[in-house]
Amino acid sequence: MHNNFDRRGGATSEQEANVLALWQEFDSQFPGEEDCLEVLYTRYNDQPIKCSSCQSEVVDREYGSRTGKCSHCKKTTWFTAGTFFHRIRKAKPWLAAIWLIERGVGLSAGLLHRLADIATSTAWLILKKIHLVINTNMETESEAILEPSASFLAAICKRSSETPAQSHPVSEQTATEKREGTKVCAPTRHVLDLAASIKFIREHFHGSSRTHLQFFLAAYWCKIDREKWTEWSLLKACRGFRTVCLEEILAFNSPLLLKLIC
């Protein structure tokens, strides 16, 4: 377990204590890589794992293994192959991120990096893939409202590949409007909800680029909706999702109208 907490994560002392307590709880329940893989396997097992070669359902597997051997054709099957967890190197950081987010933690890449002792770039990719899953679930939510990205200018303080050279990050909004050929004015119907979501983004992630605003609004939904995102609900959503490649994450660009759940 890594306890290298400092102020770079943007958390207050009370928040740090809460996150550390949750991390210690997670680490005690799932101390090893095998324990985490077992959770992924058992949570996948709504349907029997089939041999990838002959489709037999008689696949022998040891505790904590990500592979099984077919009793018929003797071929090896990887139960995470072709899934959301395709080719993950370590299961524990993935399960930890899902477990913490399910419990309302505003989890940043820097925070996950320090807790799980992984590269910041790896933590960033894990979280962005999870955010994509949450964001996709927003599409079927009747309570989701549409808000112009211009409403969230106070949260935009990070550059992205879309930010014009030598310009402040908020200039990306104008550049996007120009590229899309439209300008969407900010409404005032949900002022308190907008303020709460912006506070969440700035407090837990030190702000956002315009490109990734929608991902952070998805994370905000996961934090505030404790009825929707109960224990293992996010893991179930990830389990039923498809494989996500790095190129898809890098190509993501928040639309001018963002989805927000209050």
PDB file of N, CA, C and O in Angstrom, residues 26-70:
ATOM      1  N   PHE A  26     -10.123  -1.328   1.194  1.00  0.00           N
ATOM      2  CA  PHE A  26      -9.975  -2.071  -0.060  1.00  0.00           C
ATOM      3  C   PHE A  26      -8.765  -3.001  -0.003  1.00  0.00           C
ATOM      4  O   PHE A  26      -8.851  -4.181  -0.378  1.00  0.00           O
ATOM      5  N   ASP A  27      -7.648  -2.491   0.475  1.00  0.00           N
ATOM      6  CA  ASP A  27      -6.408  -3.267   0.498  1.00  0.00           C
ATOM      7  C   ASP A  27      -6.511  -4.471   1.428  1.00  0.00           C
ATOM      8  O   ASP A  27      -5.903  -5.512   1.172  1.00  0.00           O
ATOM      9  N   SER A  28      -7.285  -4.349   2.493  1.00  0.00           N
ATOM     10  CA  SER A  28      -7.454  -5.475   3.404  1.00  0.00           C
ATOM     11  C   SER A  28      -8.362  -6.546   2.803  1.00  0.00           C
ATOM     12  O   SER A  28      -8.193  -7.743   3.045  1.00  0.00           O
ATOM     13  N   GLN A  29      -9.355  -6.126   1.996  1.00  0.00           N
ATOM     14  CA  GLN A  29     -10.263  -7.085   1.363  1.00  0.00           C
ATOM     15  C   GLN A  29      -9.618  -7.782   0.168  1.00  0.00           C
ATOM     16  O   GLN A  29      -9.863  -8.958  -0.076  1.00  0.00           O
ATOM     17  N   PHE A  30      -8.796  -7.043  -0.560  1.00  0.00           N
ATOM     18  CA  PHE A  30      -8.187  -7.570  -1.790  1.00  0.00           C
ATOM     19  C   PHE A  30      -6.691  -7.285  -1.776  1.00  0.00           C
ATOM     20  O   PHE A  30      -6.192  -6.436  -2.520  1.00  0.00           O
ATOM     21  N   PRO A  31      -5.945  -7.979  -0.916  1.00  0.00           N
ATOM     22  CA  PRO A  31      -4.523  -7.649  -0.723  1.00  0.00           C
ATOM     23  C   PRO A  31      -3.623  -7.991  -1.900  1.00  0.00           C
ATOM     24  O   PRO A  31      -2.617  -7.320  -2.125  1.00  0.00           O
ATOM     25  N   GLY A  32      -3.968  -9.021  -2.647  1.00  0.00           N
ATOM     26  CA  GLY A  32      -3.066  -9.470  -3.700  1.00  0.00           C
ATOM     27  C   GLY A  32      -3.664  -9.384  -5.085  1.00  0.00           C
ATOM     28  O   GLY A  32      -4.876  -9.221  -5.261  1.00  0.00           O
ATOM     29  N   GLU A  33      -2.804  -9.508  -6.086  1.00  0.00           N
ATOM     30  CA  GLU A  33      -3.248  -9.478  -7.477  1.00  0.00           C
ATOM     31  C   GLU A  33      -4.219 -10.615  -7.764  1.00  0.00           C
ATOM     32  O   GLU A  33      -5.201 -10.437  -8.482  1.00  0.00           O
ATOM     33  N   GLU A  34      -3.960 -11.784  -7.170  1.00  0.00           N
ATOM     34  CA  GLU A  34      -4.836 -12.934  -7.404  1.00  0.00           C
ATOM     35  C   GLU A  34      -6.237 -12.679  -6.867  1.00  0.00           C
ATOM     36  O   GLU A  34      -7.236 -13.080  -7.476  1.00  0.00           O
ATOM     37  N   ASP A  35      -6.315 -12.000  -5.704  1.00  0.00           N
ATOM     38  CA  ASP A  35      -7.620 -11.693  -5.121  1.00  0.00           C
ATOM     39  C   ASP A  35      -8.424 -10.757  -6.024  1.00  0.00           C
ATOM     40  O   ASP A  35      -9.636 -10.906  -6.178  1.00  0.00           O
ATOM     41  N   CYS A  36      -7.737  -9.796  -6.629  1.00  0.00           N
ATOM     42  CA  CYS A  36      -8.411  -8.848  -7.522  1.00  0.00           C
ATOM     43  C   CYS A  36      -8.859  -9.525  -8.810  1.00  0.00           C
ATOM     44  O   CYS A  36      -9.966  -9.281  -9.300  1.00  0.00           O
ATOM     45  N   LEU A  37      -8.012 -10.384  -9.357  1.00  0.00           N
ATOM     46  CA  LEU A  37      -8.399 -11.125 -10.556  1.00  0.00           C
ATOM     47  C   LEU A  37      -9.579 -12.038 -10.289  1.00  0.00           C
ATOM     48  O   LEU A  37     -10.447 -12.220 -11.145  1.00  0.00           O
ATOM     49  N   GLU A  38      -9.628 -12.597  -9.080  1.00  0.00           N
ATOM     50  CA  GLU A  38     -10.738 -13.481  -8.728  1.00  0.00           C
ATOM     51  C   GLU A  38     -12.058 -12.704  -8.711  1.00  0.00           C
ATOM     52  O   GLU A  38     -13.094 -13.218  -9.141  1.00  0.00           O
ATOM     53  N   VAL A  39     -12.009 -11.466  -8.208  1.00  0.00           N
ATOM     54  CA  VAL A  39     -13.218 -10.632  -8.215  1.00  0.00           C
ATOM     55  C   VAL A  39     -13.662 -10.361  -9.645  1.00  0.00           C
ATOM     56  O   VAL A  39     -14.850 -10.470  -9.981  1.00  0.00           O
ATOM     57  N   LEU A  40     -12.715 -10.008 -10.506  1.00  0.00           N
ATOM     58  CA  LEU A  40     -13.062  -9.764 -11.907  1.00  0.00           C
ATOM     59  C   LEU A  40     -13.674 -11.011 -12.536  1.00  0.00           C
ATOM     60  O   LEU A  40     -14.657 -10.932 -13.271  1.00  0.00           O
ATOM     61  N   TYR A  41     -13.118 -12.179 -12.216  1.00  0.00           N
ATOM     62  CA  TYR A  41     -13.620 -13.423 -12.800  1.00  0.00           C
ATOM     63  C   TYR A  41     -15.017 -13.755 -12.286  1.00  0.00           C
ATOM     64  O   TYR A  41     -15.926 -14.042 -13.064  1.00  0.00           O
ATOM     65  N   THR A  42     -15.208 -13.712 -10.975  1.00  0.00           N
ATOM     66  CA  THR A  42     -16.498 -14.104 -10.410  1.00  0.00           C
ATOM     67  C   THR A  42     -17.585 -13.118 -10.827  1.00  0.00           C
ATOM     68  O   THR A  42     -18.743 -13.505 -11.019  1.00  0.00           O
ATOM     69  N   ARG A  43     -17.226 -11.841 -10.980  1.00  0.00           N
ATOM     70  CA  ARG A  43     -18.215 -10.855 -11.406  1.00  0.00           C
ATOM     71  C   ARG A  43     -18.511 -10.977 -12.897  1.00  0.00           C
ATOM     72  O   ARG A  43     -19.532 -10.515 -13.364  1.00  0.00           O
ATOM     73  N   TYR A  44     -17.599 -11.588 -13.630  1.00  0.00           N
ATOM     74  CA  TYR A  44     -17.865 -11.863 -15.045  1.00  0.00           C
ATOM     75  C   TYR A  44     -18.769 -13.074 -15.206  1.00  0.00           C
ATOM     76  O   TYR A  44     -19.402 -13.261 -16.241  1.00  0.00           O
ATOM     77  N   ASN A  45     -18.830 -13.912 -14.196  1.00  0.00           N
ATOM     78  CA  ASN A  45     -19.355 -15.257 -14.367  1.00  0.00           C
ATOM     79  C   ASN A  45     -20.881 -15.341 -14.309  1.00  0.00           C
ATOM     80  O   ASN A  45     -21.425 -16.310 -13.813  1.00  0.00           O
ATOM     81  N   ASP A  46     -21.588 -14.287 -14.771  1.00  0.00           N
ATOM     82  CA  ASP A  46     -23.033 -14.402 -14.941  1.00  0.00           C
ATOM     83  C   ASP A  46     -23.339 -15.485 -15.968  1.00  0.00           C
ATOM     84  O   ASP A  46     -24.319 -16.219 -15.868  1.00  0.00           O
ATOM     85  N   GLN A  47     -22.485 -15.570 -16.973  1.00  0.00           N
ATOM     86  CA  GLN A  47     -22.560 -16.605 -17.984  1.00  0.00           C
ATOM     87  C   GLN A  47     -21.264 -17.424 -17.924  1.00  0.00           C
ATOM     88  O   GLN A  47     -20.209 -16.879 -17.640  1.00  0.00           O
ATOM     89  N   PRO A  48     -21.339 -18.724 -18.165  1.00  0.00           N
ATOM     90  CA  PRO A  48     -20.129 -19.544 -18.104  1.00  0.00           C
ATOM     91  C   PRO A  48     -19.070 -19.054 -19.084  1.00  0.00           C
ATOM     92  O   PRO A  48     -19.379 -18.603 -20.181  1.00  0.00           O
ATOM     93  N   ILE A  49     -17.819 -19.107 -18.659  1.00  0.00           N
ATOM     94  CA  ILE A  49     -16.716 -18.771 -19.549  1.00  0.00           C
ATOM     95  C   ILE A  49     -16.542 -19.913 -20.548  1.00  0.00           C
ATOM     96  O   ILE A  49     -16.422 -21.073 -20.164  1.00  0.00           O
ATOM     97  N   LYS A  50     -16.543 -19.563 -21.822  1.00  0.00           N
ATOM     98  CA  LYS A  50     -16.418 -20.572 -22.868  1.00  0.00           C
ATOM     99  C   LYS A  50     -15.007 -20.590 -23.443  1.00  0.00           C
ATOM    100  O   LYS A  50     -14.340 -19.553 -23.495  1.00  0.00           O
ATOM    101  N   CYS A  51     -14.612 -21.751 -23.877  1.00  0.00           N
ATOM    102  CA  CYS A  51     -13.327 -21.888 -24.556  1.00  0.00           C
ATOM    103  C   CYS A  51     -13.356 -21.050 -25.833  1.00  0.00           C
ATOM    104  O   CYS A  51     -14.307 -21.120 -26.621  1.00  0.00           O
ATOM    105  N   SER A  52     -12.325 -20.260 -26.045  1.00  0.00           N
ATOM    106  CA  SER A  52     -12.287 -19.385 -27.219  1.00  0.00           C
ATOM    107  C   SER A  52     -12.073 -20.165 -28.509  1.00  0.00           C
ATOM    108  O   SER A  52     -12.323 -19.640 -29.601  1.00  0.00           O
ATOM    109  N   SER A  53     -11.661 -21.431 -28.405  1.00  0.00           N
ATOM    110  CA  SER A  53     -11.398 -22.236 -29.604  1.00  0.00           C
ATOM    111  C   SER A  53     -12.592 -23.105 -29.990  1.00  0.00           C
ATOM    112  O   SER A  53     -13.050 -23.091 -31.131  1.00  0.00           O
ATOM    113  N   CYS A  54     -13.123 -23.889 -29.015  1.00  0.00           N
ATOM    114  CA  CYS A  54     -14.192 -24.837 -29.345  1.00  0.00           C
ATOM    115  C   CYS A  54     -15.530 -24.498 -28.695  1.00  0.00           C
ATOM    116  O   CYS A  54     -16.509 -25.217 -28.877  1.00  0.00           O
ATOM    117  N   GLN A  55     -15.577 -23.405 -27.909  1.00  0.00           N
ATOM    118  CA  GLN A  55     -16.804 -22.929 -27.265  1.00  0.00           C
ATOM    119  C   GLN A  55     -17.320 -23.855 -26.160  1.00  0.00           C
ATOM    120  O   GLN A  55     -18.461 -23.721 -25.718  1.00  0.00           O
ATOM    121  N   SER A  56     -16.494 -24.788 -25.724  1.00  0.00           N
ATOM    122  CA  SER A  56     -16.886 -25.651 -24.600  1.00  0.00           C
ATOM    123  C   SER A  56     -16.971 -24.816 -23.326  1.00  0.00           C
ATOM    124  O   SER A  56     -16.209 -23.867 -23.133  1.00  0.00           O
ATOM    125  N   GLU A  57     -17.913 -25.180 -22.446  1.00  0.00           N
ATOM    126  CA  GLU A  57     -18.060 -24.483 -21.176  1.00  0.00           C
ATOM    127  C   GLU A  57     -17.309 -25.182 -20.053  1.00  0.00           C
ATOM    128  O   GLU A  57     -17.353 -24.730 -18.903  1.00  0.00           O
ATOM    129  N   VAL A  58     -16.611 -26.252 -20.376  1.00  0.00           N
ATOM    130  CA  VAL A  58     -15.836 -26.983 -19.376  1.00  0.00           C
ATOM    131  C   VAL A  58     -14.407 -26.462 -19.420  1.00  0.00           C
ATOM    132  O   VAL A  58     -13.530 -26.971 -20.138  1.00  0.00           O
ATOM    133  N   VAL A  59     -14.162 -25.398 -18.666  1.00  0.00           N
ATOM    134  CA  VAL A  59     -12.852 -24.743 -18.639  1.00  0.00           C
ATOM    135  C   VAL A  59     -12.335 -24.770 -17.208  1.00  0.00           C
ATOM    136  O   VAL A  59     -12.980 -24.252 -16.293  1.00  0.00           O
ATOM    137  N   ASP A  60     -11.195 -25.407 -17.013  1.00  0.00           N
ATOM    138  CA  ASP A  60     -10.587 -25.510 -15.684  1.00  0.00           C
ATOM    139  C   ASP A  60      -9.719 -24.283 -15.412  1.00  0.00           C
ATOM    140  O   ASP A  60      -8.932 -23.864 -16.259  1.00  0.00           O
ATOM    141  N   ARG A  61      -9.871 -23.747 -14.215  1.00  0.00           N
ATOM    142  CA  ARG A  61      -9.140 -22.527 -13.871  1.00  0.00           C
ATOM    143  C   ARG A  61      -8.784 -22.534 -12.396  1.00  0.00           C
ATOM    144  O   ARG A  61      -9.581 -22.926 -11.555  1.00  0.00           O
ATOM    145  N   GLU A  62      -7.575 -22.063 -12.088  1.00  0.00           N
ATOM    146  CA  GLU A  62      -7.129 -21.955 -10.704  1.00  0.00           C
ATOM    147  C   GLU A  62      -7.493 -20.587 -10.136  1.00  0.00           C
ATOM    148  O   GLU A  62      -7.676 -19.623 -10.880  1.00  0.00           O
ATOM    149  N   TYR A  63      -7.579 -20.516  -8.807  1.00  0.00           N
ATOM    150  CA  TYR A  63      -7.903 -19.253  -8.123  1.00  0.00           C
ATOM    151  C   TYR A  63      -6.912 -18.167  -8.535  1.00  0.00           C
ATOM    152  O   TYR A  63      -5.702 -18.371  -8.546  1.00  0.00           O
ATOM    153  N   GLY A  64      -7.444 -17.011  -8.876  1.00  0.00           N
ATOM    154  CA  GLY A  64      -6.606 -15.866  -9.177  1.00  0.00           C
ATOM    155  C   GLY A  64      -5.934 -15.897 -10.528  1.00  0.00           C
ATOM    156  O   GLY A  64      -5.075 -15.060 -10.817  1.00  0.00           O
ATOM    157  N   SER A  65      -6.329 -16.823 -11.380  1.00  0.00           N
ATOM    158  CA  SER A  65      -5.721 -16.896 -12.708  1.00  0.00           C
ATOM    159  C   SER A  65      -6.596 -16.190 -13.728  1.00  0.00           C
ATOM    160  O   SER A  65      -7.821 -16.237 -13.650  1.00  0.00           O
ATOM    161  N   ARG A  66      -5.971 -15.533 -14.690  1.00  0.00           N
ATOM    162  CA  ARG A  66      -6.740 -14.887 -15.753  1.00  0.00           C
ATOM    163  C   ARG A  66      -6.913 -15.797 -16.950  1.00  0.00           C
ATOM    164  O   ARG A  66      -7.464 -15.378 -17.972  1.00  0.00           O
ATOM    165  N   THR A  67      -6.435 -17.051 -16.828  1.00  0.00           N
ATOM    166  CA  THR A  67      -6.584 -18.022 -17.915  1.00  0.00           C
ATOM    167  C   THR A  67      -7.224 -19.309 -17.395  1.00  0.00           C
ATOM    168  O   THR A  67      -7.211 -19.593 -16.198  1.00  0.00           O
ATOM    169  N   GLY A  68      -7.802 -20.055 -18.321  1.00  0.00           N
ATOM    170  CA  GLY A  68      -8.352 -21.371 -18.022  1.00  0.00           C
ATOM    171  C   GLY A  68      -8.002 -22.323 -19.147  1.00  0.00           C
ATOM    172  O   GLY A  68      -7.782 -21.908 -20.290  1.00  0.00           O
ATOM    173  N   LYS A  69      -7.965 -23.612 -18.837  1.00  0.00           N
ATOM    174  CA  LYS A  69      -7.626 -24.622 -19.850  1.00  0.00           C
ATOM    175  C   LYS A  69      -8.854 -25.455 -20.175  1.00  0.00           C
ATOM    176  O   LYS A  69      -9.517 -25.992 -19.297  1.00  0.00           O
ATOM    177  N   CYS A  70      -9.167 -25.543 -21.466  1.00  0.00           N
ATOM    178  CA  CYS A  70     -10.335 -26.277 -21.923  1.00  0.00           C
ATOM    179  C   CYS A  70     -10.118 -27.781 -21.714  1.00  0.00           C
ATOM    180  O   CYS A  70      -9.078 -28.341 -22.094  1.00  0.00           O
TER     181      CYS A  70
END
